[in-house]
XYZ file of C-alpha atoms in Angstrom:
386
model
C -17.897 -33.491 -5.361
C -17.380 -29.654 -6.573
C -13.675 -28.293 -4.346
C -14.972 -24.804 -6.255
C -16.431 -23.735 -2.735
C -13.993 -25.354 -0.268
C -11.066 -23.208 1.464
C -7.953 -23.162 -0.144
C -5.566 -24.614 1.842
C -2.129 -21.800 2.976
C -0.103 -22.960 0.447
C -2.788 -22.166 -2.031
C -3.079 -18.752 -0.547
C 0.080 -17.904 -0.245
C 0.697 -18.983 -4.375
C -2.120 -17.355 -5.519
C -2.329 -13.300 -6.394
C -3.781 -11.146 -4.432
C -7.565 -10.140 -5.053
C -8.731 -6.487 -5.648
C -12.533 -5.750 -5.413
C -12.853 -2.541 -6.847
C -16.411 -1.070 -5.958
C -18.151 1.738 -7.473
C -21.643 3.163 -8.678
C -23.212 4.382 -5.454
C -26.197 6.296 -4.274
C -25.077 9.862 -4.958
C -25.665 12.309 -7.793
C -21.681 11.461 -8.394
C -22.454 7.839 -9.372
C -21.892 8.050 -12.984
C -18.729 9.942 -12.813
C -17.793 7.033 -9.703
C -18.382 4.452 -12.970
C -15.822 6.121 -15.256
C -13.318 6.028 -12.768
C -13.825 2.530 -12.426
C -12.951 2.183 -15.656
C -9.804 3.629 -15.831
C -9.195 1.867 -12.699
C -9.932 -1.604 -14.173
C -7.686 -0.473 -17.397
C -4.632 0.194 -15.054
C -4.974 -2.465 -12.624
C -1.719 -5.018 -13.583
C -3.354 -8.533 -14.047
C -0.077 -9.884 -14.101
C 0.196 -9.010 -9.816
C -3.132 -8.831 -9.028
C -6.709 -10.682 -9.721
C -9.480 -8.071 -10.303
C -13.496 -8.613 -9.085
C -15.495 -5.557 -10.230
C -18.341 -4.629 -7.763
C -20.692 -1.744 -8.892
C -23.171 -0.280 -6.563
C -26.369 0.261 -8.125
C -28.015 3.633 -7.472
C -30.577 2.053 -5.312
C -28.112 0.793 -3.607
C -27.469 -2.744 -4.486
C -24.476 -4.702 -4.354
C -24.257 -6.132 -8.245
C -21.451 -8.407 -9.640
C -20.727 -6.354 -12.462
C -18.822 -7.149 -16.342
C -14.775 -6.927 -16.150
C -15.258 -4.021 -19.327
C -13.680 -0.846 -18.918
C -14.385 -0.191 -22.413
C -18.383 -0.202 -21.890
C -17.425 2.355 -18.612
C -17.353 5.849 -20.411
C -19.246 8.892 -21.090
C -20.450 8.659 -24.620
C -22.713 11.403 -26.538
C -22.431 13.732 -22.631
C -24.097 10.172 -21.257
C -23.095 9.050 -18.217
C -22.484 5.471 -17.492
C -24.161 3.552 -14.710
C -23.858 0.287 -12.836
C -27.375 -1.459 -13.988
C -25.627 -1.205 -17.696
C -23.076 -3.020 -15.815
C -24.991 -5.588 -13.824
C -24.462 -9.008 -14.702
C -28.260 -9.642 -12.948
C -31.043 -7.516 -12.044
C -31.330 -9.591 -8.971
C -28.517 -10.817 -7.750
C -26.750 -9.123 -5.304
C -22.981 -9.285 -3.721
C -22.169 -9.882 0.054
C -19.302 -9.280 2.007
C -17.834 -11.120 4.957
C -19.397 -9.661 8.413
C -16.798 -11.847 9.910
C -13.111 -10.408 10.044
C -11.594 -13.807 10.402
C -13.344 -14.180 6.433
C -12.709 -12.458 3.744
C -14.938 -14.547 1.524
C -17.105 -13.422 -0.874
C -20.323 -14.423 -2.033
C -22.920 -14.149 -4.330
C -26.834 -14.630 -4.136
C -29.475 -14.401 -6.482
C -33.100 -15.257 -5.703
C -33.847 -19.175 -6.050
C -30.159 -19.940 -6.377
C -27.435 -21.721 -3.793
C -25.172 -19.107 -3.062
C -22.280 -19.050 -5.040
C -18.914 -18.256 -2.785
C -16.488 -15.659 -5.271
C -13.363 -16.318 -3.516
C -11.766 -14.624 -0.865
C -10.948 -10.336 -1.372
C -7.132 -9.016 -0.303
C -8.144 -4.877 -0.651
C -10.797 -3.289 -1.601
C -10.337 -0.183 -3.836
C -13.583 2.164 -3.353
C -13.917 4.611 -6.008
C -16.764 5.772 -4.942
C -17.608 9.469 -4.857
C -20.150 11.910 -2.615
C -22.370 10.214 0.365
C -22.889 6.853 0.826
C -19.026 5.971 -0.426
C -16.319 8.178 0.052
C -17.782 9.656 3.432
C -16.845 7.013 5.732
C -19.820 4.868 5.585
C -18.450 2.455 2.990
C -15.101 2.753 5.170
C -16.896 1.767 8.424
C -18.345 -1.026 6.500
C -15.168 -2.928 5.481
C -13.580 -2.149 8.626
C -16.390 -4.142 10.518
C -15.432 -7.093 7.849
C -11.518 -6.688 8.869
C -10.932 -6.049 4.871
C -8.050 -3.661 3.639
C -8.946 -0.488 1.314
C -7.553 2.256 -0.604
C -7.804 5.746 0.613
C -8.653 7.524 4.191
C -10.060 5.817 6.716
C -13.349 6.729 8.401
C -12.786 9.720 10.190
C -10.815 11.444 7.743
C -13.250 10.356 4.714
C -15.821 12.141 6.870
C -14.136 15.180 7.202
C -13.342 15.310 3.702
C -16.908 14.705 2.816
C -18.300 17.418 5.316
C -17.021 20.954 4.038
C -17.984 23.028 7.010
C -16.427 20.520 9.595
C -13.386 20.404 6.826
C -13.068 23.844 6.908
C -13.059 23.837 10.975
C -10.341 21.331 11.438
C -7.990 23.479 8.930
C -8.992 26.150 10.806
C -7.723 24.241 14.120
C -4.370 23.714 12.612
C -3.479 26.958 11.316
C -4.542 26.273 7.539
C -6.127 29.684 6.174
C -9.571 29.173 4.938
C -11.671 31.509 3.202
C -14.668 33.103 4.668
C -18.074 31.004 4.550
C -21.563 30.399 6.126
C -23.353 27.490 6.747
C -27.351 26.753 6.264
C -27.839 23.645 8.147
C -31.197 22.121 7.443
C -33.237 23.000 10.294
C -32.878 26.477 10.407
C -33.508 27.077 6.392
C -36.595 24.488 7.414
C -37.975 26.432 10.467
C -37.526 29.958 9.637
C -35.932 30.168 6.272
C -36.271 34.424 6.501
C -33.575 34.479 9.169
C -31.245 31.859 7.305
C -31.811 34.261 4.757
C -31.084 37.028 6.521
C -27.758 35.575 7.507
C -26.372 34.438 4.015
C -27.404 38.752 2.931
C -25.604 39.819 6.027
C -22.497 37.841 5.127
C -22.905 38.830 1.635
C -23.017 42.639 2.610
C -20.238 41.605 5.011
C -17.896 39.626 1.734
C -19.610 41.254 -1.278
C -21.340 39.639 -4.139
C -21.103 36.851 -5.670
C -21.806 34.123 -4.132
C -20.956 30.195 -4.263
C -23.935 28.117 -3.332
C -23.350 24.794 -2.953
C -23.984 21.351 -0.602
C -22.320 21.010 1.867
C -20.962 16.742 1.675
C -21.500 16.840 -2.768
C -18.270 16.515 -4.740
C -17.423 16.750 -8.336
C -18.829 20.613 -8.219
C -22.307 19.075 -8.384
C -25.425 21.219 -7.207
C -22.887 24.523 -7.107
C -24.373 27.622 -7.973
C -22.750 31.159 -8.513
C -25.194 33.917 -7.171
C -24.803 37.427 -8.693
C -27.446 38.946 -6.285
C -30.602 38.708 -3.987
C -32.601 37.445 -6.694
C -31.434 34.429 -7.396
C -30.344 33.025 -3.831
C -33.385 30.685 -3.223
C -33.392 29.357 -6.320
C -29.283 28.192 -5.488
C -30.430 27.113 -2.175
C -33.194 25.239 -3.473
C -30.498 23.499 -6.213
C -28.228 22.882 -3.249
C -30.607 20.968 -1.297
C -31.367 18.663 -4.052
C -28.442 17.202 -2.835
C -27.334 17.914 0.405
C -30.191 18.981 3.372
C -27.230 21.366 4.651
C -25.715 24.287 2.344
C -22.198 25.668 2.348
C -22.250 29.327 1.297
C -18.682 30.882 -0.067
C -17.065 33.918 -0.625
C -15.517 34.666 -3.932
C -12.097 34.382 -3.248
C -10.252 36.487 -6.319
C -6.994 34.293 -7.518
C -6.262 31.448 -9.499
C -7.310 27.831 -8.849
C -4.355 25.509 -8.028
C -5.031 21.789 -7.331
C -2.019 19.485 -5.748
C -2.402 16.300 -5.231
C -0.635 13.824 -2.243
C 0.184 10.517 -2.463
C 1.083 8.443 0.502
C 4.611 6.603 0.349
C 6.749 3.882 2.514
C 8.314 7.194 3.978
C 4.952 9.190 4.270
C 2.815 11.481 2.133
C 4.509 13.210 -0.710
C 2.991 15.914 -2.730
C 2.697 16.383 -6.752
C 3.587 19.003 -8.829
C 0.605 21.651 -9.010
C -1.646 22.332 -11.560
C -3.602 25.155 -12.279
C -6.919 25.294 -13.542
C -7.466 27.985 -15.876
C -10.571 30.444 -16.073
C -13.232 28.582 -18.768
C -14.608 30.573 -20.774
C -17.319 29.189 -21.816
C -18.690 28.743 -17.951
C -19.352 30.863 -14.998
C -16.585 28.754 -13.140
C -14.817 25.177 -13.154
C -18.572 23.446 -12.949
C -19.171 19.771 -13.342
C -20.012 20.003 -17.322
C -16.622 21.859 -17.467
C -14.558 19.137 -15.848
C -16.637 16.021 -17.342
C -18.173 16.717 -20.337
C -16.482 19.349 -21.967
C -13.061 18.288 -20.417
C -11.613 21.773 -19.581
C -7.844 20.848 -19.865
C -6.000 21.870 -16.732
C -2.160 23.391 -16.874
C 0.498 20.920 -15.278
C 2.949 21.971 -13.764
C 1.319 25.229 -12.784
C 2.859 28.148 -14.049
C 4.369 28.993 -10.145
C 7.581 30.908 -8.822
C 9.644 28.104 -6.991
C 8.630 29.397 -3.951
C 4.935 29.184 -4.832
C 5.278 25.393 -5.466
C 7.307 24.635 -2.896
C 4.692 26.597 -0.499
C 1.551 24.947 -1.940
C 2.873 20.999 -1.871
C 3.643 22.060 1.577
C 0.235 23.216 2.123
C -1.114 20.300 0.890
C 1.043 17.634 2.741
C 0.050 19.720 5.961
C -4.007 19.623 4.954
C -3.251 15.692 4.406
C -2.133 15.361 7.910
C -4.637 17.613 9.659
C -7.255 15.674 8.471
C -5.528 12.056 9.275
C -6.211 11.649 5.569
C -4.235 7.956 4.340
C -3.288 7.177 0.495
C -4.156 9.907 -1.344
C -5.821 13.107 -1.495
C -5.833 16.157 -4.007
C -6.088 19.729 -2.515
C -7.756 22.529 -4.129
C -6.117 25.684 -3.409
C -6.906 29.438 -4.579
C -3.743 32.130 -4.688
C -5.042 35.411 -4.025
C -4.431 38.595 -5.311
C -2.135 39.244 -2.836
C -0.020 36.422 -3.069
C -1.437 34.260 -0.483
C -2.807 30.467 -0.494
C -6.244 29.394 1.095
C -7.308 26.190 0.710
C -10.696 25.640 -0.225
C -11.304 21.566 -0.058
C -9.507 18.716 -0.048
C -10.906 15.273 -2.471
C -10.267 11.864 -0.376
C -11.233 10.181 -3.649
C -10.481 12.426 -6.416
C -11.714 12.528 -9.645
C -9.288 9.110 -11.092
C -10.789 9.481 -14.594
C -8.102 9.560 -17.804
C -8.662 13.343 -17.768
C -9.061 13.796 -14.106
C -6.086 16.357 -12.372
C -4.585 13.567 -10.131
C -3.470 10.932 -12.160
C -1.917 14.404 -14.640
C -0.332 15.912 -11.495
C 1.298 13.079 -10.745
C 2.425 11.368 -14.133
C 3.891 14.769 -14.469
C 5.885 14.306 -11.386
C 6.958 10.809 -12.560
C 4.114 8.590 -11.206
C 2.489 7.060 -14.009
C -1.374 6.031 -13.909
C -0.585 2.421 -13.684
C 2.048 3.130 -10.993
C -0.216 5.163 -8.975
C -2.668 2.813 -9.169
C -0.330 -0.030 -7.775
C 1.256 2.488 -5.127
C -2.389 2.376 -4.371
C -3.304 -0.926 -3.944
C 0.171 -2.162 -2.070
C -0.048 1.178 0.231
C -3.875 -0.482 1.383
C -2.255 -3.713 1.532
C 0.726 -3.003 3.906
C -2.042 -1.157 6.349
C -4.081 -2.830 8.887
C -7.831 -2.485 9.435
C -9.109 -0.886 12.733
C -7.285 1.681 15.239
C -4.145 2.466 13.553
């Protein structure tokens, strides 16, 4: 008789090391990008301390038990990567425990006995955009009673949601910069007086504009608006991926990112960065970041007082939002010598060239570190009301 499916006994469990699913892909436009930072993830992850079970998330939306090959996880020739490359079966699809007292888990494929893949410690989501990294994937493995990396369910909402982002800064003092929101059923019942509104602010703020979705990361769907003339065609880019719209002014400054980390003694912030004007785009867009790998300048060419104001800053937008493990805050210093903060990431861009990891190696945190400080930061938190 096969013991391969039988409980390990405490002993066992207390010998062996503990297991980290890490689970990416996803339904959003961000799914390839979600895949490369899986692979860096997998690449950091110390096998020595920890046994690894890569889950990707096809964009349909299943579950897939997925190659242990960072090296196949890249862009190559401006491709993106994506889970089905991945997928070790077309068919077969991965199932968490919907019991909290389990934490086994299994694998079925159609015509097959179920085949159980051993029981999962953490879970470390690198997803990005809906369906991942705005709660729902959070709600998920708090229903199964299983540890993860990152905010928890409110705060991955309020990360994901701009507008309602924006509000609770608001709430707490944080300065924000001036924006209007389309939300779907007024642009869908009577899209001349949503129109109406985004020209009023406009003659209110001055042009341009930043068009974007409203819950979309990884500047995805964005679109910079000169004038009148090209505003429906921005919206109409927007709601490719988000029903609602976020509308910005331009806010005249540079870009400074900082990213927080959370510690045994709280969160901590990074060194800044600053992302330079690129001149070969209209601003820091997604090909900019990705493809063309704009480099970013750490640490951030700041008086002392600047840095010291902006970790601050950041540290305070980490706690407003009950954010937990990590975040990186994007930040614009105005003309005048003022920050507003303009978003905060739950699940930041983790990729090798990705600002995170860079802020913080360049504070002393290496990538393999962080990714540890991670993992053993999910593990020393319980699931539900905390």
């Amino acid at each position: 008789m096969s013991t391969e499916n039988l409980p390990q006994s405490t002993e066992q469990q207390q010998l062996r090391k503990p297991r980290v699913a890490v689970v990416f892909g996803g339904r959003s436009s961000e799914h390839g990008i979600s895949v490369v930072t899986a692979g860096a993830v997998l690449r950091a992850i110390d096998r020595t301390k920890y046994d690894v079970l890569p889950i990707g998330i096809t964009q349909d939306g299943r579950w897939a038990l997925t190659a242990d090959e960072p090296e196949r996880m890249a862009i190559v020739d401006r491709r993106q990567p994506n889970v089905e490359q991945l997928a070790e079966s077309h068919e077969g699809g991965v199932i968490l425990p919907v019991d909290p007292g389990s934490r086994e888990v299994v694998y079925s494929e159609p015509g097959s006995v179920p085949k159980a893949l051993g029981e999962v410690d953490v879970v470390f989501p690198v997803l990005h955009g809906p369906y991942g990294e705005d709660g729902t994937l959070q709600g998920l493995l708090e229903l199964s009673g299983v540890p993860y990396v990152g905010a928890g369910v409110l705060a991955s909402a309020v990360g994901q949601d701009k507008e309602y982002m924006k509000r609770v800064f608001t709430s707490f003092g944080l300065p924000v910069g001036p924006y209007v929101v389309i939300r779907p059923r007024e642009w869908e019942q009577d899209e001349a007086a949503a129109r109406r509104r985004v020209v009023d602010f406009a003659e209110e703020h001055g042009w341009p504009l930043f068009v974007k979705p409203a819950r979309a990361g990884s500047s995805i769907g964005i679109t910079k608006v000169d004038d009148l003339s090209g505003l429906d065609e921005a919206i109409a880019a927007a709601r490719v991926h988000d029903p609602k719209v976020l509308v910005e002014a331009l806010l005249r400054g540079r870009e400074i990112e900082c990213g927080v980390l959370e510690f045994e003694d709280g969160p901590r912030a990074s060194v800044p960065a600053e992302i330079p004007p690129v001149q070969s785009h209209a601003y820091y867009d997604f090909e900019a970041k990705y493809i063309d790998s704009t480099p970013g300048i750490v640490p951030a060419p700041l008086t002392p007082g600047q840095t010291a104001e902006v970790r601050r800053l950041a540290v305070e937008a980490f706690e407003a939002a009950s954010c937990e493990g990590l975040v990186r805050a994007d930040f614009f210093l105005t003309e005048d010598g003022e920050f507003v903060i303009n978003e905060i990431n739950t699940m930041p861009g983790f990729t090798p060239i990705s600002m995170y990891p860079k802020m913080w190696e360049a504070t002393g945190v290496p990538y393999p570190e962080l990714v540890d400080r991670l993992i053993r930061a999910a593990l020393r938190r319980p699931t539900g009301l905390r």
